[in-house]
Amino acid sequence: MQKLSLSQSLQQKLSPQQIQFIKLLQIPTAELDTRIEEELEINPALEEGMDEDYDQKQDDPFDELDDYKERDDDLDIDSYIRDEDYAGYKMQGDGNYSEEDRDIPLATSSSLIDSLMQQFGYLNLTEEQRIIGLQLIGSIEADGYIRRSIQAIVNDLAFSQNIFTDADEVEAVLHKIQSFDPPGIAARDLQECLLLQLRRKDQNDSCVSLAIRIIEEFFDEFSRKHYDKIQRRLNISDESLKKVVDVIIRLNPKPGSVEGESGNVQYLIADFILTNNNGKLELTLNSKNAPELRISRSFADMLDTYDKSKKQNKSLKETVSFVKQKLDAAKWFIDAIKQRQQTLLRTMNAIVQFQYDFFLTGDESRLRPMILKDIATLIDMDVSTVSRVANSKAIQTEFGIYPLKYFFSEGIATDTGEDVSSREVKNILKELIDAEPKLHPLSDDKLEKILNDRGYNIARRTVAKYREQLNIPVARLRKEL
């Protein structure tokens, strides 16, 4: 005799329009164009262009999606979304990312030239400067260098573009391009490449300022590893020299590519642009996130004609049903795109406000401990929605491009009762290990005691976890003879 059992399950229901919104929300900017092109191909009722009659007033990004629930039978989310699409929902507990998650490269990427062209679009240039800039970007080789002389580029512009300029004007535009990411891009030689990277670092750091002086004044000696000559000329200690050399050798000599990779290495494309306007931070969306879409007027007129027709045979009813379906789908897609824009801005604005001191200064020690739930609470949205935004987006700042995951970290309590970011503790941990005596490296127990003495309430196992995440081996393997 077979046993009978009853079971109940609570399943979340989402309408097709809500599912469409979720799918669009998690798409990074680099992939949005492709998704829109796909929709344009399959839906003749959707067109590119601005619709002046379209009502754009929407206070809540979810209001119109809720209105559509009655139009279609709800779908079971389990039958629609694959397992991997639940990535954002795995963090509902506390909204925190693991360090391993933060180290995974984002898919929000493009080729080096695409990335440079996107950053170039943010510059406020004259038409002549724009043509000069395009010529310079076109002269960048796969490893990130410009090896053609400035005068050769001046000549190229005269012959091929009919632009008559001089070396000073070309160099002025070049300096703007050299401020782009990755640091060191568009350098004309290794010395300039290293200096461009060093000048992005904290100039108040004595190691950085000394490194700049060495590369500027003693580059030949440094290249030949004549460190003793540099040490005598600058009158610095062995320890100071070692720290400075460590700073320099960590720089990237080939900013256009990664070791072992081809010139097609991928770079982040920013979804947001943050500018500092005289001390006031202003956030905008990448323009690619705001495509101009409209409902086809001819398709809408077609429906009106069919509706008014006196013939009501089966074939006509099927045609009317098809036209209505496509018109609804076009409107739903346009609404979902606009709601995507609003949700992205609401989420990013909250992150900027939460981490305002960092975005103002670029000082990593100003980052506050922040989890997904903090932002979800601020904007009154679900943690999973914030997760979908943070998991695949990046922001362009004056200090570089950052994936949003970068700003989420757990907090460590201090003796003063304040919380500091785990990233700050990691930086201190790395500094301690860099400065340790190599004959007697610090054990995790000793590192724990030093951090505790400095006011950070951290356990030995947490020290070990952070050390491993920094890819630093245990003390016995760090010992040098």
CSV table of C-alpha atoms in Angstrom, one decimal:
chain,number,residue,atom,x,y,z
A,1,MET,CA,0.0,0.0,0.0
A,2,GLN,CA,1.5,3.3,-1.0
A,3,LYS,CA,1.9,6.1,1.6
A,4,LEU,CA,0.1,9.3,0.8
A,5,SER,CA,1.7,12.6,2.0
A,6,LEU,CA,0.5,16.1,1.8
A,7,SER,CA,2.9,19.0,1.4
A,8,GLN,CA,2.5,22.7,1.2
A,9,SER,CA,4.9,25.2,-0.4
A,10,LEU,CA,4.8,28.9,-0.5
A,11,GLN,CA,5.9,30.1,-3.9
A,12,GLN,CA,6.7,33.6,-4.9
A,13,LYS,CA,4.7,34.8,-7.9
A,14,LEU,CA,6.0,37.4,-10.3
A,15,SER,CA,4.2,38.8,-13.3
A,16,PRO,CA,6.0,38.6,-16.7
A,17,GLN,CA,6.6,42.4,-16.5
A,18,GLN,CA,8.2,42.2,-13.1
A,19,ILE,CA,10.4,39.4,-14.3
A,20,GLN,CA,11.4,41.5,-17.4
A,21,PHE,CA,12.3,44.4,-15.0
A,22,ILE,CA,14.5,42.1,-12.9
A,23,LYS,CA,16.2,40.8,-16.0
A,24,LEU,CA,16.9,44.3,-17.3
A,25,LEU,CA,18.0,45.6,-13.9
A,26,GLN,CA,20.9,43.1,-13.6
A,27,ILE,CA,22.1,43.7,-17.2
A,28,PRO,CA,25.3,45.8,-17.1
A,29,THR,CA,25.5,48.8,-19.4
A,30,ALA,CA,27.9,47.0,-21.8
A,31,GLU,CA,25.1,44.5,-22.6
A,32,LEU,CA,22.1,46.8,-22.6
A,33,ASP,CA,22.4,47.8,-26.3
A,34,THR,CA,22.4,44.1,-27.3
A,35,ARG,CA,19.3,43.4,-25.3
A,36,ILE,CA,17.5,46.4,-26.8
A,37,GLU,CA,18.4,45.4,-30.3
A,38,GLU,CA,17.0,41.9,-29.6
A,39,GLU,CA,13.7,43.5,-28.5
A,40,LEU,CA,13.6,45.8,-31.6
A,41,GLU,CA,14.1,42.8,-33.9
A,42,ILE,CA,11.3,40.7,-32.4
A,43,ASN,CA,8.7,43.5,-31.8
A,44,PRO,CA,7.6,45.6,-34.7
A,45,ALA,CA,5.6,47.8,-32.3
A,46,LEU,CA,8.8,49.1,-30.7
A,47,GLU,CA,10.9,51.8,-32.4
A,48,GLU,CA,14.0,53.9,-31.6
A,49,GLY,CA,13.3,57.6,-31.0
A,50,MET,CA,11.7,60.0,-28.5
A,51,ASP,CA,8.0,59.8,-28.0
A,52,GLU,CA,6.9,63.3,-26.9
A,53,ASP,CA,3.4,62.0,-26.0
A,54,TYR,CA,4.7,59.4,-23.6
A,55,ASP,CA,4.0,60.2,-20.0
A,56,GLN,CA,7.3,60.0,-18.2
A,57,LYS,CA,6.0,60.9,-14.7
A,58,GLN,CA,6.6,57.9,-12.5
A,59,ASP,CA,7.3,58.4,-8.8
A,60,ASP,CA,7.8,54.7,-7.9
A,61,PRO,CA,9.7,52.4,-10.2
A,62,PHE,CA,7.4,49.5,-9.3
A,63,ASP,CA,4.0,51.3,-9.6
A,64,GLU,CA,3.3,50.6,-13.3
A,65,LEU,CA,4.7,47.1,-13.1
A,66,ASP,CA,2.1,46.3,-10.3
A,67,ASP,CA,-0.6,47.8,-12.6
A,68,TYR,CA,0.1,45.1,-15.2
A,69,LYS,CA,-0.5,42.2,-12.8
A,70,GLU,CA,-4.1,41.9,-13.8
A,71,ARG,CA,-3.4,41.8,-17.5
A,72,ASP,CA,-1.7,38.4,-17.5
A,73,ASP,CA,-1.8,35.3,-15.4
A,74,ASP,CA,1.1,35.3,-12.8
A,75,LEU,CA,4.0,33.1,-13.6
A,76,ASP,CA,5.7,30.9,-11.0
A,77,ILE,CA,9.2,32.5,-10.6
A,78,ASP,CA,10.7,29.0,-10.1
A,79,SER,CA,9.7,28.0,-13.6
A,80,TYR,CA,11.1,31.1,-15.2
A,81,ILE,CA,14.3,32.0,-13.4
A,82,ARG,CA,17.3,29.6,-13.5
A,83,ASP,CA,19.3,28.8,-10.5
A,84,GLU,CA,22.1,31.1,-11.4
A,85,ASP,CA,19.7,34.0,-11.6
A,86,TYR,CA,19.2,33.8,-7.8
A,87,ALA,CA,22.7,35.1,-7.1
A,88,GLY,CA,21.3,38.3,-5.6
A,89,TYR,CA,18.9,36.4,-3.3
A,90,LYS,CA,21.6,34.4,-1.5
A,91,MET,CA,22.5,37.5,0.5
A,92,GLN,CA,19.1,38.3,2.1
A,93,GLY,CA,20.4,37.3,5.5
A,94,ASP,CA,22.6,40.3,6.2
A,95,GLY,CA,23.2,41.6,2.7
A,96,ASN,CA,27.0,41.2,3.0
A,97,TYR,CA,29.3,40.1,0.3
A,98,SER,CA,32.1,37.6,0.9
A,99,GLU,CA,35.6,38.7,0.1
A,100,GLU,CA,35.8,36.0,-2.5
A,101,ASP,CA,32.7,37.5,-4.3
A,102,ARG,CA,34.4,40.9,-4.4
A,103,ASP,CA,37.4,39.5,-6.1
A,104,ILE,CA,35.5,38.0,-9.0
A,105,PRO,CA,35.9,40.3,-12.1
A,106,LEU,CA,32.7,41.9,-13.4
A,107,ALA,CA,31.3,41.0,-16.7
A,108,THR,CA,30.7,44.7,-17.3
A,109,SER,CA,33.6,45.0,-19.7
A,110,SER,CA,34.8,46.0,-23.1
A,111,SER,CA,38.0,46.3,-25.1
A,112,LEU,CA,40.7,48.8,-24.1
A,113,ILE,CA,39.7,51.1,-27.0
A,114,ASP,CA,36.0,50.9,-26.1
A,115,SER,CA,36.8,51.8,-22.5
A,116,LEU,CA,39.0,54.8,-23.6
A,117,MET,CA,36.4,56.0,-26.1
A,118,GLN,CA,33.7,55.9,-23.3
A,119,GLN,CA,35.9,58.0,-21.0
A,120,PHE,CA,36.8,60.3,-23.9
A,121,GLY,CA,33.1,61.0,-24.4
A,122,TYR,CA,33.0,62.7,-20.9
A,123,LEU,CA,35.6,65.4,-21.9
A,124,ASN,CA,34.3,68.8,-22.8
A,125,LEU,CA,36.3,69.5,-26.0
A,126,THR,CA,36.2,71.6,-29.0
A,127,GLU,CA,35.6,69.8,-32.4
A,128,GLU,CA,39.3,70.2,-33.2
A,129,GLN,CA,40.4,68.8,-29.8
A,130,ARG,CA,38.0,65.9,-30.3
A,131,ILE,CA,39.6,65.0,-33.7
A,132,ILE,CA,43.1,65.3,-32.1
A,133,GLY,CA,41.9,63.0,-29.2
A,134,LEU,CA,40.6,60.4,-31.6
A,135,GLN,CA,43.9,60.4,-33.5
A,136,LEU,CA,45.8,59.9,-30.3
A,137,ILE,CA,43.6,57.1,-29.1
A,138,GLY,CA,44.0,55.4,-32.5
A,139,SER,CA,47.7,55.6,-32.0
A,140,ILE,CA,47.7,53.6,-28.7
A,141,GLU,CA,49.3,50.2,-29.2
A,142,ALA,CA,48.1,47.0,-27.6
A,143,ASP,CA,50.4,47.4,-24.5
A,144,GLY,CA,49.0,50.9,-23.9
A,145,TYR,CA,51.8,53.0,-25.2
A,146,ILE,CA,51.9,55.7,-27.9
A,147,ARG,CA,55.2,55.3,-29.7
A,148,ARG,CA,54.6,57.7,-32.6
A,149,SER,CA,56.2,61.1,-31.9
A,150,ILE,CA,53.9,64.1,-31.2
A,151,GLN,CA,55.3,65.8,-34.4
A,152,ALA,CA,54.4,62.7,-36.4
A,153,ILE,CA,50.8,62.9,-35.1
A,154,VAL,CA,50.7,66.6,-35.9
A,155,ASN,CA,51.7,65.7,-39.5
A,156,ASP,CA,49.1,62.9,-39.6
A,157,LEU,CA,46.3,65.3,-38.6
A,158,ALA,CA,47.4,67.8,-41.3
A,159,PHE,CA,47.5,65.2,-44.1
A,160,SER,CA,44.6,62.9,-43.2
A,161,GLN,CA,42.2,65.2,-41.3
A,162,ASN,CA,43.1,68.6,-42.7
A,163,ILE,CA,43.6,69.8,-39.1
A,164,PHE,CA,46.6,72.2,-38.8
A,165,THR,CA,47.7,72.2,-35.2
A,166,ASP,CA,51.0,72.2,-33.2
A,167,ALA,CA,52.8,69.9,-30.7
A,168,ASP,CA,51.6,71.9,-27.7
A,169,GLU,CA,47.9,71.5,-28.5
A,170,VAL,CA,48.3,67.8,-29.2
A,171,GLU,CA,50.2,67.3,-26.0
A,172,ALA,CA,47.5,69.2,-24.1
A,173,VAL,CA,44.9,66.7,-25.3
A,174,LEU,CA,47.3,63.8,-24.7
A,175,HIS,CA,47.5,64.8,-21.0
A,176,LYS,CA,43.7,64.6,-20.7
A,177,ILE,CA,43.8,61.0,-22.2
A,178,GLN,CA,46.6,60.1,-19.8
A,179,SER,CA,44.2,60.8,-16.9
A,180,PHE,CA,42.0,57.9,-18.1
A,181,ASP,CA,41.9,54.4,-16.6
A,182,PRO,CA,43.9,52.2,-16.6
A,183,PRO,CA,46.6,54.4,-15.0
A,184,GLY,CA,49.7,54.8,-17.2
A,185,ILE,CA,47.7,54.6,-20.4
A,186,ALA,CA,49.0,56.6,-23.4
A,187,ALA,CA,52.5,57.0,-22.0
A,188,ARG,CA,55.3,57.5,-24.5
A,189,ASP,CA,57.9,55.5,-22.7
A,190,LEU,CA,58.3,53.4,-19.5
A,191,GLN,CA,59.5,56.3,-17.4
A,192,GLU,CA,56.4,58.4,-18.2
A,193,CYS,CA,54.1,55.3,-17.7
A,194,LEU,CA,55.5,54.8,-14.1
A,195,LEU,CA,55.2,58.5,-13.3
A,196,LEU,CA,51.6,58.7,-14.5
A,197,GLN,CA,50.7,55.8,-12.1
A,198,LEU,CA,52.7,57.3,-9.2
A,199,ARG,CA,51.0,60.7,-9.6
A,200,ARG,CA,47.6,59.0,-9.1
A,201,LYS,CA,48.7,57.8,-5.6
A,202,ASP,CA,48.7,59.8,-2.3
A,203,GLN,CA,51.3,62.5,-2.8
A,204,ASN,CA,51.5,63.0,1.0
A,205,ASP,CA,52.9,59.5,1.3
A,206,SER,CA,56.7,59.9,1.7
A,207,CYS,CA,57.3,56.6,-0.2
A,208,VAL,CA,55.3,57.8,-3.1
A,209,SER,CA,56.9,61.2,-3.3
A,210,LEU,CA,60.4,59.6,-3.0
A,211,ALA,CA,59.4,57.1,-5.8
A,212,ILE,CA,58.4,60.0,-8.1
A,213,ARG,CA,61.8,61.7,-7.4
A,214,ILE,CA,63.7,58.4,-8.2
A,215,ILE,CA,61.9,57.9,-11.5
A,216,GLU,CA,62.2,61.5,-12.5
A,217,GLU,CA,65.9,62.0,-11.5
A,218,PHE,CA,67.5,58.5,-11.3
A,219,PHE,CA,65.5,56.5,-13.9
A,220,ASP,CA,68.7,55.1,-15.6
A,221,GLU,CA,70.2,54.1,-12.3
A,222,PHE,CA,66.9,52.5,-11.2
A,223,SER,CA,66.6,50.6,-14.6
A,224,ARG,CA,70.1,49.2,-14.1
A,225,LYS,CA,69.4,48.4,-10.4
A,226,HIS,CA,72.2,50.6,-9.2
A,227,TYR,CA,70.4,51.0,-5.9
A,228,ASP,CA,73.6,51.9,-4.0
A,229,LYS,CA,74.1,55.0,-6.2
A,230,ILE,CA,70.5,56.1,-5.6
A,231,GLN,CA,70.8,55.5,-1.9
A,232,ARG,CA,74.0,57.6,-1.6
A,233,ARG,CA,72.6,60.4,-3.7
A,234,LEU,CA,69.4,60.6,-1.7
A,235,ASN,CA,70.9,59.7,1.7
A,236,ILE,CA,68.2,57.3,2.7
A,237,SER,CA,68.3,54.1,4.8
A,238,ASP,CA,68.2,50.5,3.5
A,239,GLU,CA,64.6,50.2,4.8
A,240,SER,CA,63.4,53.4,3.1
A,241,LEU,CA,64.9,52.3,-0.2
A,242,LYS,CA,63.3,48.9,0.0
A,243,LYS,CA,59.9,50.4,0.7
A,244,VAL,CA,60.2,52.8,-2.3
A,245,VAL,CA,61.4,50.1,-4.6
A,246,ASP,CA,58.5,47.9,-3.5
A,247,VAL,CA,56.1,50.8,-4.5
A,248,ILE,CA,57.7,51.1,-7.9
A,249,ILE,CA,57.9,47.4,-8.8
A,250,ARG,CA,54.2,47.0,-8.0
A,251,LEU,CA,53.3,49.4,-10.9
A,252,ASN,CA,52.1,48.0,-14.2
A,253,PRO,CA,54.7,48.4,-17.0
A,254,LYS,CA,52.1,47.4,-19.7
A,255,PRO,CA,48.8,49.2,-18.8
A,256,GLY,CA,47.2,48.1,-22.0
A,257,SER,CA,47.4,44.4,-21.3
A,258,VAL,CA,47.8,41.9,-18.5
A,259,GLU,CA,50.7,39.6,-18.3
A,260,GLY,CA,49.9,36.4,-20.2
A,261,GLU,CA,46.9,38.0,-21.9
A,262,SER,CA,46.5,39.5,-25.4
A,263,GLY,CA,45.7,43.1,-26.1
A,264,ASN,CA,42.0,42.2,-25.9
A,265,VAL,CA,42.0,42.3,-22.1
A,266,GLN,CA,38.7,43.5,-20.8
A,267,TYR,CA,38.0,46.8,-18.8
A,268,LEU,CA,35.1,48.0,-16.8
A,269,ILE,CA,32.5,50.3,-18.4
A,270,ALA,CA,31.0,52.6,-15.9
A,271,ASP,CA,27.2,52.6,-15.4
A,272,PHE,CA,27.4,55.8,-13.4
A,273,ILE,CA,29.5,59.0,-13.6
A,274,LEU,CA,30.3,60.9,-10.4
A,275,THR,CA,31.7,64.4,-10.8
A,276,ASN,CA,32.9,66.8,-8.1
A,277,ASN,CA,31.5,70.2,-8.9
A,278,ASN,CA,33.3,72.6,-6.5
A,279,GLY,CA,32.9,70.3,-3.6
A,280,LYS,CA,29.4,69.1,-4.5
A,281,LEU,CA,29.1,65.6,-5.8
A,282,GLU,CA,26.8,65.1,-8.8
A,283,LEU,CA,25.7,61.7,-10.1
A,284,THR,CA,24.5,60.9,-13.6
A,285,LEU,CA,23.8,57.7,-15.5
A,286,ASN,CA,25.9,56.6,-18.4
A,287,SER,CA,23.9,57.9,-21.4
A,288,LYS,CA,23.8,54.3,-22.8
A,289,ASN,CA,21.3,53.5,-19.9
A,290,ALA,CA,18.8,56.0,-21.3
A,291,PRO,CA,17.9,54.9,-24.8
A,292,GLU,CA,15.2,56.7,-26.8
A,293,LEU,CA,12.4,54.2,-27.4
A,294,ARG,CA,8.8,54.7,-28.5
A,295,ILE,CA,5.7,52.8,-29.6
A,296,SER,CA,5.3,52.7,-33.3
A,297,ARG,CA,2.6,55.2,-34.3
A,298,SER,CA,1.8,53.2,-37.5
A,299,PHE,CA,1.4,50.0,-35.4
A,300,ALA,CA,-1.0,51.8,-33.0
A,301,ASP,CA,-2.9,53.2,-36.0
A,302,MET,CA,-3.2,49.7,-37.4
A,303,LEU,CA,-4.9,48.5,-34.2
A,304,ASP,CA,-7.3,51.5,-34.3
A,305,THR,CA,-8.2,50.6,-37.9
A,306,TYR,CA,-8.8,46.9,-37.1
A,307,ASP,CA,-10.9,47.8,-34.0
A,308,LYS,CA,-13.2,50.0,-36.1
A,309,SER,CA,-13.6,47.4,-38.8
A,310,LYS,CA,-17.1,45.9,-39.2
A,311,LYS,CA,-15.7,42.6,-40.2
A,312,GLN,CA,-15.2,40.4,-37.1
A,313,ASN,CA,-14.1,37.1,-38.5
A,314,LYS,CA,-11.6,34.7,-36.8
A,315,SER,CA,-8.7,35.9,-38.9
A,316,LEU,CA,-9.2,39.5,-38.0
A,317,LYS,CA,-9.6,38.7,-34.3
A,318,GLU,CA,-6.3,36.9,-34.4
A,319,THR,CA,-4.7,39.8,-36.1
A,320,VAL,CA,-6.1,42.3,-33.5
A,321,SER,CA,-4.9,40.0,-30.7
A,322,PHE,CA,-1.4,39.9,-32.2
A,323,VAL,CA,-1.2,43.7,-32.6
A,324,LYS,CA,-2.4,44.3,-29.0
A,325,GLN,CA,0.1,41.8,-27.7
A,326,LYS,CA,3.0,43.5,-29.5
A,327,LEU,CA,1.8,47.0,-28.4
A,328,ASP,CA,1.5,45.8,-24.8
A,329,ALA,CA,4.9,44.2,-24.9
A,330,ALA,CA,6.5,47.4,-26.4
A,331,LYS,CA,5.0,49.6,-23.6
A,332,TRP,CA,6.0,47.1,-20.9
A,333,PHE,CA,9.6,47.1,-22.3
A,334,ILE,CA,9.8,51.0,-22.4
A,335,ASP,CA,8.4,51.1,-18.8
A,336,ALA,CA,10.9,48.5,-17.6
A,337,ILE,CA,13.8,50.5,-19.1
A,338,LYS,CA,12.7,53.7,-17.4
A,339,GLN,CA,12.1,51.9,-14.1
A,340,ARG,CA,15.6,50.4,-14.5
A,341,GLN,CA,17.1,53.9,-14.8
A,342,GLN,CA,15.2,55.2,-11.7
A,343,THR,CA,16.2,52.2,-9.6
A,344,LEU,CA,19.8,52.4,-10.6
A,345,LEU,CA,19.9,56.1,-9.7
A,346,ARG,CA,18.0,55.6,-6.4
A,347,THR,CA,20.4,52.9,-5.4
A,348,MET,CA,23.6,54.6,-6.4
A,349,ASN,CA,22.5,57.9,-4.8
A,350,ALA,CA,22.1,56.1,-1.5
A,351,ILE,CA,25.5,54.5,-1.8
A,352,VAL,CA,27.1,57.9,-2.6
A,353,GLN,CA,25.4,59.4,0.5
A,354,PHE,CA,26.5,56.5,2.7
A,355,GLN,CA,30.1,56.7,1.5
A,356,TYR,CA,30.1,60.5,0.9
A,357,ASP,CA,33.5,61.1,2.6
A,358,PHE,CA,35.2,58.5,0.4
A,359,PHE,CA,33.7,59.8,-2.9
A,360,LEU,CA,34.8,63.3,-1.9
A,361,THR,CA,38.4,62.5,-1.1
A,362,GLY,CA,39.2,59.1,-2.6
A,363,ASP,CA,40.7,58.1,0.8
A,364,GLU,CA,40.0,54.4,1.4
A,365,SER,CA,40.2,54.9,5.1
A,366,ARG,CA,37.0,57.0,4.9
A,367,LEU,CA,35.0,54.0,3.7
A,368,ARG,CA,32.3,53.1,6.2
A,369,PRO,CA,31.2,49.5,6.9
A,370,MET,CA,28.2,48.9,4.6
A,371,ILE,CA,26.1,45.9,3.8
A,372,LEU,CA,23.3,45.5,1.2
A,373,LYS,CA,20.6,45.9,3.9
A,374,ASP,CA,21.9,49.4,4.8
A,375,ILE,CA,21.2,50.6,1.3
A,376,ALA,CA,17.9,48.6,1.0
A,377,THR,CA,16.7,50.3,4.1
A,378,LEU,CA,17.6,53.8,2.9
A,379,ILE,CA,15.7,53.4,-0.3
A,380,ASP,CA,12.9,51.2,1.0
A,381,MET,CA,13.6,48.4,-1.5
A,382,ASP,CA,14.2,44.7,-1.2
A,383,VAL,CA,17.8,43.5,-0.5
A,384,SER,CA,17.7,41.4,-3.6
A,385,THR,CA,17.0,44.5,-5.7
A,386,VAL,CA,20.1,46.3,-4.3
A,387,SER,CA,22.1,43.1,-4.8
A,388,ARG,CA,21.2,43.0,-8.5
A,389,VAL,CA,22.4,46.6,-8.9
A,390,ALA,CA,25.5,46.2,-6.9
A,391,ASN,CA,26.5,42.8,-8.3
A,392,SER,CA,27.0,43.9,-11.9
A,393,LYS,CA,27.6,47.7,-12.0
A,394,ALA,CA,30.5,50.1,-11.8
A,395,ILE,CA,31.0,53.9,-11.2
A,396,GLN,CA,33.4,56.3,-12.8
A,397,THR,CA,34.9,58.8,-10.3
A,398,GLU,CA,37.8,61.2,-10.5
A,399,PHE,CA,39.9,58.6,-8.7
A,400,GLY,CA,39.1,55.8,-11.2
A,401,ILE,CA,36.4,53.3,-12.0
A,402,TYR,CA,35.1,51.1,-9.1
A,403,PRO,CA,32.8,48.1,-9.2
A,404,LEU,CA,30.0,48.7,-6.7
A,405,LYS,CA,30.9,45.6,-4.8
A,406,TYR,CA,34.0,47.5,-3.7
A,407,PHE,CA,32.0,49.7,-1.3
A,408,PHE,CA,30.4,46.8,0.6
A,409,SER,CA,32.3,45.4,3.5
A,410,GLU,CA,31.8,44.2,7.0
A,411,GLY,CA,32.6,46.3,10.1
A,412,ILE,CA,35.2,45.8,12.8
A,413,ALA,CA,34.5,47.2,16.3
A,414,THR,CA,37.1,49.5,17.9
A,415,ASP,CA,37.7,50.3,21.6
A,416,THR,CA,36.0,53.7,21.0
A,417,GLY,CA,32.8,51.9,20.1
A,418,GLU,CA,33.0,52.9,16.4
A,419,ASP,CA,32.9,50.5,13.5
A,420,VAL,CA,35.7,50.7,10.8
A,421,SER,CA,35.7,49.0,7.4
A,422,SER,CA,37.4,45.6,7.2
A,423,ARG,CA,39.3,47.0,4.3
A,424,GLU,CA,40.9,49.5,6.6
A,425,VAL,CA,42.0,46.7,8.9
A,426,LYS,CA,43.4,44.8,5.9
A,427,ASN,CA,45.4,47.8,4.9
A,428,ILE,CA,47.0,48.0,8.4
A,429,LEU,CA,47.6,44.3,8.4
A,430,LYS,CA,49.4,44.5,5.1
A,431,GLU,CA,51.5,47.5,6.3
A,432,LEU,CA,52.5,45.5,9.4
A,433,ILE,CA,53.6,42.5,7.3
A,434,ASP,CA,55.5,44.7,4.8
A,435,ALA,CA,57.4,46.3,7.7
A,436,GLU,CA,58.1,43.2,9.7
A,437,PRO,CA,61.6,41.9,10.2
A,438,LYS,CA,62.1,39.3,7.5
A,439,LEU,CA,64.3,37.1,9.8
A,440,HIS,CA,61.5,37.0,12.4
A,441,PRO,CA,58.1,37.5,10.6
A,442,LEU,CA,55.1,38.2,12.7
A,443,SER,CA,52.8,35.3,13.5
A,444,ASP,CA,49.0,35.6,13.4
A,445,ASP,CA,49.0,35.7,17.2
A,446,LYS,CA,51.4,38.6,17.2
A,447,LEU,CA,49.5,40.4,14.5
A,448,GLU,CA,46.3,40.0,16.5
A,449,LYS,CA,48.0,41.5,19.6
A,450,ILE,CA,49.3,44.5,17.7
A,451,LEU,CA,45.9,45.2,16.1
A,452,ASN,CA,44.2,44.8,19.5
A,453,ASP,CA,46.7,47.2,21.0
A,454,ARG,CA,45.8,49.7,18.3
A,455,GLY,CA,42.2,49.5,19.3
A,456,TYR,CA,40.9,47.0,16.7
A,457,ASN,CA,38.8,44.2,18.3
A,458,ILE,CA,39.8,41.4,16.0
A,459,ALA,CA,40.3,37.7,16.7
A,460,ARG,CA,43.3,35.6,15.5
A,461,ARG,CA,41.1,33.6,13.1
A,462,THR,CA,40.0,36.8,11.5
A,463,VAL,CA,43.6,37.9,11.1
A,464,ALA,CA,44.3,34.6,9.4
A,465,LYS,CA,41.3,35.0,7.1
A,466,TYR,CA,42.2,38.5,6.1
A,467,ARG,CA,45.9,37.5,5.5
A,468,GLU,CA,44.7,34.6,3.2
A,469,GLN,CA,42.4,37.0,1.3
A,470,LEU,CA,45.4,39.3,0.8
A,471,ASN,CA,47.3,36.2,-0.6
A,472,ILE,CA,50.0,36.5,2.1
A,473,PRO,CA,51.5,33.2,3.3
A,474,VAL,CA,51.9,32.2,7.0
A,475,ALA,CA,54.9,33.6,8.9
A,476,ARG,CA,57.2,30.6,8.5
A,477,LEU,CA,56.9,30.9,4.7
A,478,ARG,CA,57.6,34.6,4.8
A,479,LYS,CA,61.0,34.1,6.6
A,480,GLU,CA,64.0,35.4,4.6
A,481,LEU,CA,67.6,34.6,5.3
